[in-house]
Amino acid sequence: MRTVKGTTFSSLSLVVFCLFAFVIVCQRTVKAQSLPPAKYDGFVYTNHRVDSDTIMIEAFFDPVCSDSRDAWPPLKQAIQHYGPRVMLTIHLLPLPYHDYAFATSRALHIVNLLNPSATFRLLESFFKHQERFLTDQTLNMSKVAVVNDIVKFTAESVGNSYYSAIKSGFNDSKTDLKTRVSFKYSTSRGVFGTPTFYINGFALPDPGSTRDYKGWRSIIDPLLVAQGRKSENSPHLFL
């Protein structure tokens, strides 16, 4: 009996050890694949030359956060005013208490891979129709049904010709990973709510609050003056 028990225990120990080793290897593989990412996280709003004097603005948004929605128009207006003197990067932080923040964020990553010029168009569509994907509206729907609705909505926003590619994107582990990396990047910067803003690497006070156009001007103008550059009143529009 002792021999049998000993053999059984040894076999069980070996199985447990192999399982533990497998889990550790998998965890390390996932970490190696996701962090650091091959490309810097975020969606760049402006595509122009950047130099050492360019003011770098980072905004952390949740596509289904009403405060993010309200913060976008005045920030967009300010970015258009300053033109190449500023650079804006949007990072996504899908908040866990918004049921479909992750799925809508994933849709943005999918579209950014398919057609980067349509990314901000989709973001604005999500902002405009947020109520469609809020918990109250999706309470009696299955997760599959909501994701299918997000796919349909996304295709309608960026072009129905992308429907199949968008749908396939939700079955692609790479887009899931990109969305997770966005979440991890945001939290690694100490961001816990949206909207949150960083300018030249430093967080602005009052995260979660919105700023109007004059508020952005009051922040950026002094930085330009400190650089010895004028704050022009004429807008700098670009595509």
XYZ file of C-alpha atoms in Angstrom, residues 122 149-164 166-167:
19
model
C -15.891 56.737 -34.906
C -24.795 46.061 -32.415
C -21.408 47.723 -31.872
C -20.101 46.066 -35.046
C -23.110 47.314 -37.014
C -22.839 50.808 -35.532
C -19.112 50.959 -36.262
C -19.611 49.941 -39.882
C -22.350 52.534 -40.317
C -20.005 55.198 -38.916
C -16.912 54.448 -40.995
C -18.348 52.700 -44.062
C -20.424 49.556 -44.509
C -17.734 48.086 -46.748
C -15.720 47.496 -43.553
C -18.462 45.422 -41.883
C -16.866 41.989 -42.406
C -14.800 44.861 -38.260
C -16.695 41.714 -37.309
